[in-house]
């Protein structure tokens, strides 16, 4: 390991990147508010989980996509310093532009042996409105894009599960579906804290099992 000023060892860098759907449909049923709340709740839990994993330096950032894609938190930010600014929902679902922007960024990451594979979480409630297939192929040709641990959360029954499955591209990591705010918090906490709590080379714990309600007035 390299040594920080003052004699402390610097952990291996690990980038956690959230790709967040902010299309107009996310304004329905309180979905965007639930997503903002879930992120605010999970940040302290991530910090707590990371205390048992001092050999890793966690960097967090977030991308939003609707009509186009842009970095919501552009710079890789140490988990201890990460602050959240709420998202707003409007526009289309240009998931392909998010994949393309992510591919450009991952190409810039150093190809050194100390860095751990990025952890990417995609959250969406709808179907892409642009050419996501070509952009995904480009992303998976980038070395860090191919090696990244990719996970996805589908919000509600209208989410395009097939697209999310192709993004994950791993039968051992199923797309996680949520149908209300409570489930979103639980699953988002799982995918985020399991990263910070799992030492390098170890398997993350299995995803929590949530029984889907037969009928729920609050369901998305």
PDB file of C-alpha atoms in Angstrom:
ATOM      1  CA  UNK A   1       0.000   0.000   0.000  1.00  0.00           C
ATOM      2  CA  UNK A   2       1.033   3.601  -0.493  1.00  0.00           C
ATOM      3  CA  UNK A   3       1.494   5.833   2.525  1.00  0.00           C
ATOM      4  CA  UNK A   4      -0.477   8.991   3.193  1.00  0.00           C
ATOM      5  CA  UNK A   5       1.130  12.062   4.736  1.00  0.00           C
ATOM      6  CA  UNK A   6       1.415  11.418   8.462  1.00  0.00           C
ATOM      7  CA  UNK A   7       2.284   7.770   8.046  1.00  0.00           C
ATOM      8  CA  UNK A   8      -1.192   6.258   7.512  1.00  0.00           C
ATOM      9  CA  UNK A   9      -1.651   3.717   4.753  1.00  0.00           C
ATOM     10  CA  UNK A  10      -3.887   4.741   1.874  1.00  0.00           C
ATOM     11  CA  UNK A  11      -6.526   2.151   1.047  1.00  0.00           C
ATOM     12  CA  UNK A  12      -7.123   0.747  -2.410  1.00  0.00           C
ATOM     13  CA  UNK A  13      -9.462   3.095  -4.327  1.00  0.00           C
ATOM     14  CA  UNK A  14     -12.968   1.867  -5.147  1.00  0.00           C
ATOM     15  CA  UNK A  15     -15.400   4.027  -7.132  1.00  0.00           C
ATOM     16  CA  UNK A  16     -19.135   3.744  -6.407  1.00  0.00           C
ATOM     17  CA  UNK A  17     -21.228   5.290  -9.185  1.00  0.00           C
ATOM     18  CA  UNK A  18     -25.009   5.732  -9.141  1.00  0.00           C
ATOM     19  CA  UNK A  19     -26.847   6.100 -12.477  1.00  0.00           C
ATOM     20  CA  UNK A  20     -30.194   7.641 -11.576  1.00  0.00           C
ATOM     21  CA  UNK A  21     -33.310   7.939 -13.739  1.00  0.00           C
ATOM     22  CA  UNK A  22     -34.771  11.444 -13.403  1.00  0.00           C
ATOM     23  CA  UNK A  23     -37.316  11.219 -16.222  1.00  0.00           C
ATOM     24  CA  UNK A  24     -40.777  12.710 -15.912  1.00  0.00           C
ATOM     25  CA  UNK A  25     -42.333   9.425 -14.778  1.00  0.00           C
ATOM     26  CA  UNK A  26     -40.162   9.558 -11.656  1.00  0.00           C
ATOM     27  CA  UNK A  27     -42.255  12.551 -10.540  1.00  0.00           C
ATOM     28  CA  UNK A  28     -45.305  10.274 -10.260  1.00  0.00           C
ATOM     29  CA  UNK A  29     -46.259   8.590  -7.008  1.00  0.00           C
ATOM     30  CA  UNK A  30     -43.479  10.231  -5.023  1.00  0.00           C
ATOM     31  CA  UNK A  31     -40.751   8.137  -6.674  1.00  0.00           C
ATOM     32  CA  UNK A  32     -38.135  10.896  -6.988  1.00  0.00           C
ATOM     33  CA  UNK A  33     -38.757  11.959  -3.376  1.00  0.00           C
ATOM     34  CA  UNK A  34     -38.345   8.348  -2.277  1.00  0.00           C
ATOM     35  CA  UNK A  35     -35.076   8.077  -4.202  1.00  0.00           C
ATOM     36  CA  UNK A  36     -33.698  11.272  -2.647  1.00  0.00           C
ATOM     37  CA  UNK A  37     -34.711  10.064   0.813  1.00  0.00           C
ATOM     38  CA  UNK A  38     -33.166   6.637   0.211  1.00  0.00           C
ATOM     39  CA  UNK A  39     -29.833   8.199  -0.736  1.00  0.00           C
ATOM     40  CA  UNK A  40     -29.879  10.503   2.293  1.00  0.00           C
ATOM     41  CA  UNK A  41     -30.604   7.542   4.580  1.00  0.00           C
ATOM     42  CA  UNK A  42     -27.980   5.249   3.085  1.00  0.00           C
ATOM     43  CA  UNK A  43     -24.991   7.600   3.276  1.00  0.00           C
ATOM     44  CA  UNK A  44     -24.563   7.287   7.084  1.00  0.00           C
ATOM     45  CA  UNK A  45     -25.073   3.512   6.801  1.00  0.00           C
ATOM     46  CA  UNK A  46     -22.343   3.318   4.141  1.00  0.00           C
ATOM     47  CA  UNK A  47     -19.955   5.273   6.340  1.00  0.00           C
ATOM     48  CA  UNK A  48     -20.670   2.985   9.273  1.00  0.00           C
ATOM     49  CA  UNK A  49     -20.177  -0.145   7.163  1.00  0.00           C
ATOM     50  CA  UNK A  50     -16.910   1.175   5.737  1.00  0.00           C
ATOM     51  CA  UNK A  51     -15.374   1.449   9.222  1.00  0.00           C
ATOM     52  CA  UNK A  52     -14.755  -2.295   9.142  1.00  0.00           C
ATOM     53  CA  UNK A  53     -13.060  -2.083   5.742  1.00  0.00           C
ATOM     54  CA  UNK A  54     -10.115   0.311   6.276  1.00  0.00           C
ATOM     55  CA  UNK A  55      -8.035  -1.172   3.452  1.00  0.00           C
ATOM     56  CA  UNK A  56     -10.343   0.474   0.891  1.00  0.00           C
ATOM     57  CA  UNK A  57     -10.810   4.146  -0.001  1.00  0.00           C
ATOM     58  CA  UNK A  58     -14.394   4.696  -1.170  1.00  0.00           C
ATOM     59  CA  UNK A  59     -15.193   7.389  -3.726  1.00  0.00           C
ATOM     60  CA  UNK A  60     -18.826   8.174  -4.559  1.00  0.00           C
ATOM     61  CA  UNK A  61     -20.461  10.091  -7.387  1.00  0.00           C
ATOM     62  CA  UNK A  62     -23.784  10.197  -9.191  1.00  0.00           C
ATOM     63  CA  UNK A  63     -25.087  10.698 -12.713  1.00  0.00           C
ATOM     64  CA  UNK A  64     -28.608  11.776 -13.633  1.00  0.00           C
ATOM     65  CA  UNK A  65     -30.325  10.959 -16.909  1.00  0.00           C
ATOM     66  CA  UNK A  66     -33.577  12.223 -18.383  1.00  0.00           C
ATOM     67  CA  UNK A  67     -33.471  14.272 -21.605  1.00  0.00           C
ATOM     68  CA  UNK A  68     -29.724  13.750 -21.884  1.00  0.00           C
ATOM     69  CA  UNK A  69     -27.318  12.718 -19.161  1.00  0.00           C
ATOM     70  CA  UNK A  70     -25.035  14.706 -16.877  1.00  0.00           C
ATOM     71  CA  UNK A  71     -23.013  14.280 -13.708  1.00  0.00           C
ATOM     72  CA  UNK A  72     -25.012  15.256 -10.619  1.00  0.00           C
ATOM     73  CA  UNK A  73     -21.946  14.721  -8.432  1.00  0.00           C
ATOM     74  CA  UNK A  74     -19.140  15.066 -10.953  1.00  0.00           C
ATOM     75  CA  UNK A  75     -15.974  14.571  -8.940  1.00  0.00           C
ATOM     76  CA  UNK A  76     -15.065  11.308  -7.196  1.00  0.00           C
ATOM     77  CA  UNK A  77     -15.804  12.276  -3.583  1.00  0.00           C
ATOM     78  CA  UNK A  78     -14.539  10.486  -0.509  1.00  0.00           C
ATOM     79  CA  UNK A  79     -17.431   8.807   1.275  1.00  0.00           C
ATOM     80  CA  UNK A  80     -16.679  10.720   4.481  1.00  0.00           C
ATOM     81  CA  UNK A  81     -17.084  14.023   2.595  1.00  0.00           C
ATOM     82  CA  UNK A  82     -20.029  13.100   0.361  1.00  0.00           C
ATOM     83  CA  UNK A  83     -23.079  15.404   0.473  1.00  0.00           C
ATOM     84  CA  UNK A  84     -26.341  14.920  -1.372  1.00  0.00           C
ATOM     85  CA  UNK A  85     -28.339  17.527  -3.313  1.00  0.00           C
ATOM     86  CA  UNK A  86     -31.869  16.432  -4.215  1.00  0.00           C
ATOM     87  CA  UNK A  87     -32.741  15.461  -7.768  1.00  0.00           C
ATOM     88  CA  UNK A  88     -35.711  16.789  -9.745  1.00  0.00           C
ATOM     89  CA  UNK A  89     -37.673  14.732 -12.283  1.00  0.00           C
ATOM     90  CA  UNK A  90     -38.591  15.783 -15.832  1.00  0.00           C
ATOM     91  CA  UNK A  91     -38.022  14.798 -19.441  1.00  0.00           C
ATOM     92  CA  UNK A  92     -37.286  11.564 -21.293  1.00  0.00           C
ATOM     93  CA  UNK A  93     -35.302   8.426 -20.347  1.00  0.00           C
ATOM     94  CA  UNK A  94     -32.012   8.750 -22.239  1.00  0.00           C
ATOM     95  CA  UNK A  95     -30.305   5.782 -20.614  1.00  0.00           C
ATOM     96  CA  UNK A  96     -28.052   5.303 -23.638  1.00  0.00           C
ATOM     97  CA  UNK A  97     -26.547   8.748 -23.122  1.00  0.00           C
ATOM     98  CA  UNK A  98     -25.854   7.776 -19.509  1.00  0.00           C
ATOM     99  CA  UNK A  99     -24.017   4.640 -20.669  1.00  0.00           C
ATOM    100  CA  UNK A 100     -21.998   6.689 -23.181  1.00  0.00           C
ATOM    101  CA  UNK A 101     -21.039   9.331 -20.599  1.00  0.00           C
ATOM    102  CA  UNK A 102     -20.062   6.620 -18.126  1.00  0.00           C
ATOM    103  CA  UNK A 103     -17.902   4.872 -20.740  1.00  0.00           C
ATOM    104  CA  UNK A 104     -16.038   8.130 -21.399  1.00  0.00           C
ATOM    105  CA  UNK A 105     -15.367   8.573 -17.692  1.00  0.00           C
ATOM    106  CA  UNK A 106     -14.256   4.999 -17.037  1.00  0.00           C
ATOM    107  CA  UNK A 107     -11.763   5.253 -19.908  1.00  0.00           C
ATOM    108  CA  UNK A 108     -10.031   8.002 -17.934  1.00  0.00           C
ATOM    109  CA  UNK A 109      -9.525   5.908 -14.793  1.00  0.00           C
ATOM    110  CA  UNK A 110      -5.966   4.650 -14.315  1.00  0.00           C
ATOM    111  CA  UNK A 111      -5.356   1.037 -15.271  1.00  0.00           C
ATOM    112  CA  UNK A 112      -3.370   0.247 -12.145  1.00  0.00           C
ATOM    113  CA  UNK A 113      -3.521  -2.921 -10.109  1.00  0.00           C
ATOM    114  CA  UNK A 114      -4.359  -1.217  -6.813  1.00  0.00           C
ATOM    115  CA  UNK A 115      -7.740   0.111  -7.914  1.00  0.00           C
ATOM    116  CA  UNK A 116     -10.676  -2.202  -7.295  1.00  0.00           C
ATOM    117  CA  UNK A 117     -13.375  -2.717  -9.958  1.00  0.00           C
ATOM    118  CA  UNK A 118     -15.950   0.093  -9.891  1.00  0.00           C
ATOM    119  CA  UNK A 119     -19.357  -0.619  -8.379  1.00  0.00           C
ATOM    120  CA  UNK A 120     -22.150   0.777 -10.553  1.00  0.00           C
ATOM    121  CA  UNK A 121     -25.816   0.903  -9.543  1.00  0.00           C
ATOM    122  CA  UNK A 122     -28.461   1.749 -12.165  1.00  0.00           C
ATOM    123  CA  UNK A 123     -31.935   2.796 -10.977  1.00  0.00           C
ATOM    124  CA  UNK A 124     -34.810   3.284 -13.423  1.00  0.00           C
ATOM    125  CA  UNK A 125     -38.598   3.184 -13.567  1.00  0.00           C
ATOM    126  CA  UNK A 126     -39.158   3.124 -17.332  1.00  0.00           C
ATOM    127  CA  UNK A 127     -38.023   2.196 -20.815  1.00  0.00           C
ATOM    128  CA  UNK A 128     -35.064   3.901 -22.533  1.00  0.00           C
ATOM    129  CA  UNK A 129     -36.006   6.514 -25.129  1.00  0.00           C
ATOM    130  CA  UNK A 130     -32.690   6.474 -27.018  1.00  0.00           C
ATOM    131  CA  UNK A 131     -30.215   3.983 -28.510  1.00  0.00           C
ATOM    132  CA  UNK A 132     -29.070   2.261 -25.319  1.00  0.00           C
ATOM    133  CA  UNK A 133     -27.869  -0.933 -27.027  1.00  0.00           C
ATOM    134  CA  UNK A 134     -24.991   0.649 -28.945  1.00  0.00           C
ATOM    135  CA  UNK A 135     -23.973   2.720 -25.925  1.00  0.00           C
ATOM    136  CA  UNK A 136     -23.999  -0.344 -23.686  1.00  0.00           C
ATOM    137  CA  UNK A 137     -21.743  -2.206 -26.133  1.00  0.00           C
ATOM    138  CA  UNK A 138     -19.288   0.688 -25.974  1.00  0.00           C
ATOM    139  CA  UNK A 139     -19.421   0.688 -22.166  1.00  0.00           C
ATOM    140  CA  UNK A 140     -18.697  -3.036 -21.993  1.00  0.00           C
ATOM    141  CA  UNK A 141     -15.696  -2.662 -24.316  1.00  0.00           C
ATOM    142  CA  UNK A 142     -14.048  -0.254 -21.879  1.00  0.00           C
ATOM    143  CA  UNK A 143     -11.817  -2.299 -19.525  1.00  0.00           C
ATOM    144  CA  UNK A 144     -13.219  -0.827 -16.304  1.00  0.00           C
ATOM    145  CA  UNK A 145     -16.750  -0.955 -17.734  1.00  0.00           C
ATOM    146  CA  UNK A 146     -16.371  -4.657 -18.451  1.00  0.00           C
ATOM    147  CA  UNK A 147     -14.773  -5.407 -15.066  1.00  0.00           C
ATOM    148  CA  UNK A 148     -17.183  -3.271 -13.038  1.00  0.00           C
ATOM    149  CA  UNK A 149     -19.680  -4.865 -10.684  1.00  0.00           C
ATOM    150  CA  UNK A 150     -22.976  -3.710 -12.211  1.00  0.00           C
ATOM    151  CA  UNK A 151     -26.280  -3.851 -10.330  1.00  0.00           C
ATOM    152  CA  UNK A 152     -29.752  -2.531 -11.131  1.00  0.00           C
ATOM    153  CA  UNK A 153     -32.919  -1.611  -9.278  1.00  0.00           C
ATOM    154  CA  UNK A 154     -36.221  -1.484 -11.171  1.00  0.00           C
ATOM    155  CA  UNK A 155     -38.787   0.909  -9.714  1.00  0.00           C
ATOM    156  CA  UNK A 156     -42.359  -0.234 -10.300  1.00  0.00           C
ATOM    157  CA  UNK A 157     -44.043  -2.432 -12.867  1.00  0.00           C
ATOM    158  CA  UNK A 158     -43.244  -0.207 -15.863  1.00  0.00           C
ATOM    159  CA  UNK A 159     -39.466  -0.516 -15.545  1.00  0.00           C
ATOM    160  CA  UNK A 160     -37.748  -2.233 -18.473  1.00  0.00           C
ATOM    161  CA  UNK A 161     -36.360  -5.321 -16.757  1.00  0.00           C
ATOM    162  CA  UNK A 162     -34.837  -6.732 -19.938  1.00  0.00           C
ATOM    163  CA  UNK A 163     -32.685  -3.644 -20.482  1.00  0.00           C
ATOM    164  CA  UNK A 164     -31.595  -3.665 -16.846  1.00  0.00           C
ATOM    165  CA  UNK A 165     -30.707  -7.369 -17.073  1.00  0.00           C
ATOM    166  CA  UNK A 166     -28.526  -6.704 -20.111  1.00  0.00           C
ATOM    167  CA  UNK A 167     -26.778  -3.928 -18.193  1.00  0.00           C
ATOM    168  CA  UNK A 168     -26.061  -6.216 -15.231  1.00  0.00           C
ATOM    169  CA  UNK A 169     -25.102  -9.132 -17.516  1.00  0.00           C
ATOM    170  CA  UNK A 170     -24.670 -11.549 -14.630  1.00  0.00           C
ATOM    171  CA  UNK A 171     -27.167 -14.283 -13.709  1.00  0.00           C
ATOM    172  CA  UNK A 172     -25.911 -14.250 -10.126  1.00  0.00           C
ATOM    173  CA  UNK A 173     -26.957 -10.603  -9.698  1.00  0.00           C
ATOM    174  CA  UNK A 174     -30.665 -10.372 -10.523  1.00  0.00           C
ATOM    175  CA  UNK A 175     -32.401  -7.069 -11.155  1.00  0.00           C
ATOM    176  CA  UNK A 176     -33.974  -5.963  -7.883  1.00  0.00           C
ATOM    177  CA  UNK A 177     -37.575  -4.763  -8.227  1.00  0.00           C
ATOM    178  CA  UNK A 178     -39.118  -2.347  -5.731  1.00  0.00           C
ATOM    179  CA  UNK A 179     -42.770  -1.333  -5.574  1.00  0.00           C
ATOM    180  CA  UNK A 180     -42.843   1.236  -2.795  1.00  0.00           C
ATOM    181  CA  UNK A 181     -40.628   3.637  -0.867  1.00  0.00           C
ATOM    182  CA  UNK A 182     -39.869   1.195   1.939  1.00  0.00           C
ATOM    183  CA  UNK A 183     -38.561  -1.417  -0.476  1.00  0.00           C
ATOM    184  CA  UNK A 184     -36.483   1.182  -2.314  1.00  0.00           C
ATOM    185  CA  UNK A 185     -34.740   2.176   0.920  1.00  0.00           C
ATOM    186  CA  UNK A 186     -34.093  -1.458   1.824  1.00  0.00           C
ATOM    187  CA  UNK A 187     -32.675  -2.522  -1.533  1.00  0.00           C
ATOM    188  CA  UNK A 188     -30.685   0.663  -2.043  1.00  0.00           C
ATOM    189  CA  UNK A 189     -29.204   0.192   1.417  1.00  0.00           C
ATOM    190  CA  UNK A 190     -28.282  -3.381   0.499  1.00  0.00           C
ATOM    191  CA  UNK A 191     -26.512  -2.599  -2.793  1.00  0.00           C
ATOM    192  CA  UNK A 192     -24.664   0.365  -1.274  1.00  0.00           C
ATOM    193  CA  UNK A 193     -23.629  -0.899   2.159  1.00  0.00           C
ATOM    194  CA  UNK A 194     -22.682  -4.371   0.907  1.00  0.00           C
ATOM    195  CA  UNK A 195     -20.014  -2.671  -1.202  1.00  0.00           C
ATOM    196  CA  UNK A 196     -18.536  -0.729   1.702  1.00  0.00           C
ATOM    197  CA  UNK A 197     -18.703  -3.643   4.138  1.00  0.00           C
ATOM    198  CA  UNK A 198     -17.199  -6.353   1.909  1.00  0.00           C
ATOM    199  CA  UNK A 199     -13.375  -6.710   2.020  1.00  0.00           C
ATOM    200  CA  UNK A 200     -11.557  -7.076  -1.326  1.00  0.00           C
ATOM    201  CA  UNK A 201     -11.748 -10.609  -2.680  1.00  0.00           C
ATOM    202  CA  UNK A 202     -14.791 -11.555  -0.588  1.00  0.00           C
ATOM    203  CA  UNK A 203     -18.345 -12.160  -1.799  1.00  0.00           C
ATOM    204  CA  UNK A 204     -21.076  -9.708  -0.847  1.00  0.00           C
ATOM    205  CA  UNK A 205     -23.975 -11.088   1.224  1.00  0.00           C
ATOM    206  CA  UNK A 206     -27.014 -12.369  -0.713  1.00  0.00           C
ATOM    207  CA  UNK A 207     -29.715  -9.853  -1.582  1.00  0.00           C
ATOM    208  CA  UNK A 208     -32.579  -9.543   0.922  1.00  0.00           C
ATOM    209  CA  UNK A 209     -35.811 -11.297   0.121  1.00  0.00           C
ATOM    210  CA  UNK A 210     -38.871  -9.046  -0.039  1.00  0.00           C
ATOM    211  CA  UNK A 211     -42.337 -10.537  -0.372  1.00  0.00           C
ATOM    212  CA  UNK A 212     -44.303  -8.607  -2.944  1.00  0.00           C
ATOM    213  CA  UNK A 213     -47.732  -7.442  -1.685  1.00  0.00           C
ATOM    214  CA  UNK A 214     -50.829  -8.858  -3.364  1.00  0.00           C
ATOM    215  CA  UNK A 215     -52.277  -5.370  -3.510  1.00  0.00           C
ATOM    216  CA  UNK A 216     -50.935  -2.120  -2.161  1.00  0.00           C
ATOM    217  CA  UNK A 217     -52.449   1.335  -2.650  1.00  0.00           C
ATOM    218  CA  UNK A 218     -48.983   2.858  -2.326  1.00  0.00           C
ATOM    219  CA  UNK A 219     -47.406   0.594  -4.959  1.00  0.00           C
ATOM    220  CA  UNK A 220     -45.750   2.067  -8.025  1.00  0.00           C
TER     221      UNK A 220
END
